């Protein structure tokens, strides 16, 4: 079993970093019960995608992907950004090529240009 790398979250809480890439975090204004429900819906939808693929059921897979998308929008991970200061959405950008580059280098101990 391999050790799991801890998830980094940008200082402003807008993104998590996975393998050096920024992924939009859930909207922090969601209540804990709302967030839990939406995460449950998201995980159910992801399991439905996997089941549809195993069954080679393309129609069910399309429906399941739509459910994933709906949950991610509700969580604030897709669609319009949940912050209000006008900052751009850097979702899916490599952290080292964004304004978070210096923070990322310090957080990971990576040398500049690595």
PDB file of C-alpha atoms in Angstrom:
ATOM      1  CA  UNK A   1       0.000   0.000   0.000  1.00  0.00           C
ATOM      2  CA  UNK A   2       1.349   3.421  -0.931  1.00  0.00           C
ATOM      3  CA  UNK A   3       1.165   6.476   1.264  1.00  0.00           C
ATOM      4  CA  UNK A   4      -1.443   8.982   0.133  1.00  0.00           C
ATOM      5  CA  UNK A   5      -0.156  12.465  -0.670  1.00  0.00           C
ATOM      6  CA  UNK A   6      -1.939  15.095   1.413  1.00  0.00           C
ATOM      7  CA  UNK A   7      -4.243  17.355  -0.569  1.00  0.00           C
ATOM      8  CA  UNK A   8      -3.049  20.917  -0.912  1.00  0.00           C
ATOM      9  CA  UNK A   9      -5.601  23.719  -0.832  1.00  0.00           C
ATOM     10  CA  UNK A  10      -4.693  27.175  -2.099  1.00  0.00           C
ATOM     11  CA  UNK A  11      -4.499  29.846   0.621  1.00  0.00           C
ATOM     12  CA  UNK A  12      -7.743  31.440  -0.605  1.00  0.00           C
ATOM     13  CA  UNK A  13      -9.550  28.068  -0.528  1.00  0.00           C
ATOM     14  CA  UNK A  14     -10.591  28.272  -4.178  1.00  0.00           C
ATOM     15  CA  UNK A  15      -8.680  25.235  -5.429  1.00  0.00           C
ATOM     16  CA  UNK A  16      -7.241  21.932  -4.410  1.00  0.00           C
ATOM     17  CA  UNK A  17      -4.063  20.767  -6.137  1.00  0.00           C
ATOM     18  CA  UNK A  18      -3.871  17.270  -7.605  1.00  0.00           C
ATOM     19  CA  UNK A  19      -0.615  16.245  -9.305  1.00  0.00           C
ATOM     20  CA  UNK A  20       0.279  19.911  -9.746  1.00  0.00           C
ATOM     21  CA  UNK A  21      -3.045  20.895 -11.326  1.00  0.00           C
ATOM     22  CA  UNK A  22      -5.634  23.259  -9.809  1.00  0.00           C
ATOM     23  CA  UNK A  23      -9.154  21.899  -9.416  1.00  0.00           C
ATOM     24  CA  UNK A  24     -11.918  24.168  -8.187  1.00  0.00           C
ATOM     25  CA  UNK A  25     -12.932  23.439  -4.611  1.00  0.00           C
ATOM     26  CA  UNK A  26     -16.507  23.203  -3.417  1.00  0.00           C
ATOM     27  CA  UNK A  27     -18.257  26.407  -2.454  1.00  0.00           C
ATOM     28  CA  UNK A  28     -17.435  27.009   1.224  1.00  0.00           C
ATOM     29  CA  UNK A  29     -20.784  28.755   1.797  1.00  0.00           C
ATOM     30  CA  UNK A  30     -22.626  25.431   1.451  1.00  0.00           C
ATOM     31  CA  UNK A  31     -23.840  24.160   4.788  1.00  0.00           C
ATOM     32  CA  UNK A  32     -22.296  20.905   5.951  1.00  0.00           C
ATOM     33  CA  UNK A  33     -25.558  18.962   5.417  1.00  0.00           C
ATOM     34  CA  UNK A  34     -25.873  20.420   1.875  1.00  0.00           C
ATOM     35  CA  UNK A  35     -22.258  19.580   1.061  1.00  0.00           C
ATOM     36  CA  UNK A  36     -22.585  16.031   2.417  1.00  0.00           C
ATOM     37  CA  UNK A  37     -25.747  15.408   0.402  1.00  0.00           C
ATOM     38  CA  UNK A  38     -24.164  16.735  -2.796  1.00  0.00           C
ATOM     39  CA  UNK A  39     -20.995  14.692  -2.266  1.00  0.00           C
ATOM     40  CA  UNK A  40     -23.135  11.592  -1.753  1.00  0.00           C
ATOM     41  CA  UNK A  41     -24.995  12.359  -4.987  1.00  0.00           C
ATOM     42  CA  UNK A  42     -21.678  12.892  -6.781  1.00  0.00           C
ATOM     43  CA  UNK A  43     -20.228   9.598  -5.567  1.00  0.00           C
ATOM     44  CA  UNK A  44     -23.435   7.733  -6.466  1.00  0.00           C
ATOM     45  CA  UNK A  45     -23.282   9.236  -9.951  1.00  0.00           C
ATOM     46  CA  UNK A  46     -19.613   8.272 -10.349  1.00  0.00           C
ATOM     47  CA  UNK A  47     -20.446   4.701  -9.341  1.00  0.00           C
ATOM     48  CA  UNK A  48     -23.260   4.747 -11.898  1.00  0.00           C
ATOM     49  CA  UNK A  49     -20.787   5.822 -14.595  1.00  0.00           C
ATOM     50  CA  UNK A  50     -18.519   2.906 -13.695  1.00  0.00           C
ATOM     51  CA  UNK A  51     -21.407   0.429 -13.648  1.00  0.00           C
ATOM     52  CA  UNK A  52     -22.655   1.654 -17.030  1.00  0.00           C
ATOM     53  CA  UNK A  53     -19.181   1.274 -18.500  1.00  0.00           C
ATOM     54  CA  UNK A  54     -18.843  -2.244 -17.121  1.00  0.00           C
ATOM     55  CA  UNK A  55     -22.213  -3.089 -18.659  1.00  0.00           C
ATOM     56  CA  UNK A  56     -21.301  -1.342 -21.939  1.00  0.00           C
ATOM     57  CA  UNK A  57     -24.557   0.615 -21.552  1.00  0.00           C
ATOM     58  CA  UNK A  58     -23.865   3.875 -23.367  1.00  0.00           C
ATOM     59  CA  UNK A  59     -27.299   5.357 -22.651  1.00  0.00           C
ATOM     60  CA  UNK A  60     -26.935   4.744 -18.902  1.00  0.00           C
ATOM     61  CA  UNK A  61     -23.423   6.190 -19.023  1.00  0.00           C
ATOM     62  CA  UNK A  62     -24.699   9.408 -20.615  1.00  0.00           C
ATOM     63  CA  UNK A  63     -27.346   9.733 -17.881  1.00  0.00           C
ATOM     64  CA  UNK A  64     -24.756   9.043 -15.170  1.00  0.00           C
ATOM     65  CA  UNK A  65     -22.323  11.622 -16.592  1.00  0.00           C
ATOM     66  CA  UNK A  66     -25.138  14.180 -16.549  1.00  0.00           C
ATOM     67  CA  UNK A  67     -25.729  13.374 -12.862  1.00  0.00           C
ATOM     68  CA  UNK A  68     -22.004  13.887 -12.135  1.00  0.00           C
ATOM     69  CA  UNK A  69     -22.112  17.234 -13.922  1.00  0.00           C
ATOM     70  CA  UNK A  70     -25.246  18.309 -12.040  1.00  0.00           C
ATOM     71  CA  UNK A  71     -23.673  17.473  -8.654  1.00  0.00           C
ATOM     72  CA  UNK A  72     -20.416  19.252  -9.535  1.00  0.00           C
ATOM     73  CA  UNK A  73     -22.337  22.366 -10.590  1.00  0.00           C
ATOM     74  CA  UNK A  74     -24.308  22.296  -7.331  1.00  0.00           C
ATOM     75  CA  UNK A  75     -21.069  21.950  -5.348  1.00  0.00           C
ATOM     76  CA  UNK A  76     -19.608  24.948  -7.198  1.00  0.00           C
ATOM     77  CA  UNK A  77     -16.825  22.888  -8.768  1.00  0.00           C
ATOM     78  CA  UNK A  78     -18.158  23.641 -12.272  1.00  0.00           C
ATOM     79  CA  UNK A  79     -20.147  26.456 -13.813  1.00  0.00           C
ATOM     80  CA  UNK A  80     -19.950  30.042 -12.628  1.00  0.00           C
ATOM     81  CA  UNK A  81     -17.334  30.681  -9.950  1.00  0.00           C
ATOM     82  CA  UNK A  82     -18.570  31.032  -6.399  1.00  0.00           C
ATOM     83  CA  UNK A  83     -16.237  33.877  -5.437  1.00  0.00           C
ATOM     84  CA  UNK A  84     -17.247  37.465  -6.088  1.00  0.00           C
ATOM     85  CA  UNK A  85     -14.011  39.455  -6.432  1.00  0.00           C
ATOM     86  CA  UNK A  86     -13.739  39.036 -10.204  1.00  0.00           C
ATOM     87  CA  UNK A  87     -10.690  36.770 -10.075  1.00  0.00           C
ATOM     88  CA  UNK A  88     -10.469  34.453 -13.095  1.00  0.00           C
ATOM     89  CA  UNK A  89     -11.238  30.759 -12.952  1.00  0.00           C
ATOM     90  CA  UNK A  90      -7.963  28.847 -13.139  1.00  0.00           C
ATOM     91  CA  UNK A  91      -9.591  25.418 -12.948  1.00  0.00           C
ATOM     92  CA  UNK A  92      -7.400  22.725 -14.567  1.00  0.00           C
ATOM     93  CA  UNK A  93      -4.404  25.039 -14.926  1.00  0.00           C
ATOM     94  CA  UNK A  94      -1.024  23.816 -13.731  1.00  0.00           C
ATOM     95  CA  UNK A  95      -0.314  25.549 -10.417  1.00  0.00           C
ATOM     96  CA  UNK A  96       3.203  26.478 -11.498  1.00  0.00           C
ATOM     97  CA  UNK A  97       1.863  28.610 -14.376  1.00  0.00           C
ATOM     98  CA  UNK A  98      -0.629  30.615 -12.300  1.00  0.00           C
ATOM     99  CA  UNK A  99      -0.466  33.372  -9.686  1.00  0.00           C
ATOM    100  CA  UNK A 100      -0.251  30.489  -7.169  1.00  0.00           C
ATOM    101  CA  UNK A 101       3.188  29.433  -8.523  1.00  0.00           C
ATOM    102  CA  UNK A 102       5.304  30.806  -5.685  1.00  0.00           C
ATOM    103  CA  UNK A 103       2.930  29.467  -3.035  1.00  0.00           C
ATOM    104  CA  UNK A 104       2.959  26.062  -4.772  1.00  0.00           C
ATOM    105  CA  UNK A 105       6.775  25.958  -4.925  1.00  0.00           C
ATOM    106  CA  UNK A 106       6.981  26.762  -1.221  1.00  0.00           C
ATOM    107  CA  UNK A 107       4.218  24.307  -0.292  1.00  0.00           C
ATOM    108  CA  UNK A 108       5.787  21.430  -2.206  1.00  0.00           C
ATOM    109  CA  UNK A 109       9.447  22.282  -1.827  1.00  0.00           C
ATOM    110  CA  UNK A 110       9.866  22.258  -5.626  1.00  0.00           C
ATOM    111  CA  UNK A 111      12.710  24.241  -7.109  1.00  0.00           C
ATOM    112  CA  UNK A 112      11.756  26.995  -9.538  1.00  0.00           C
ATOM    113  CA  UNK A 113      11.577  25.687 -13.088  1.00  0.00           C
ATOM    114  CA  UNK A 114      11.326  22.064 -11.902  1.00  0.00           C
TER     115      UNK A 114
END
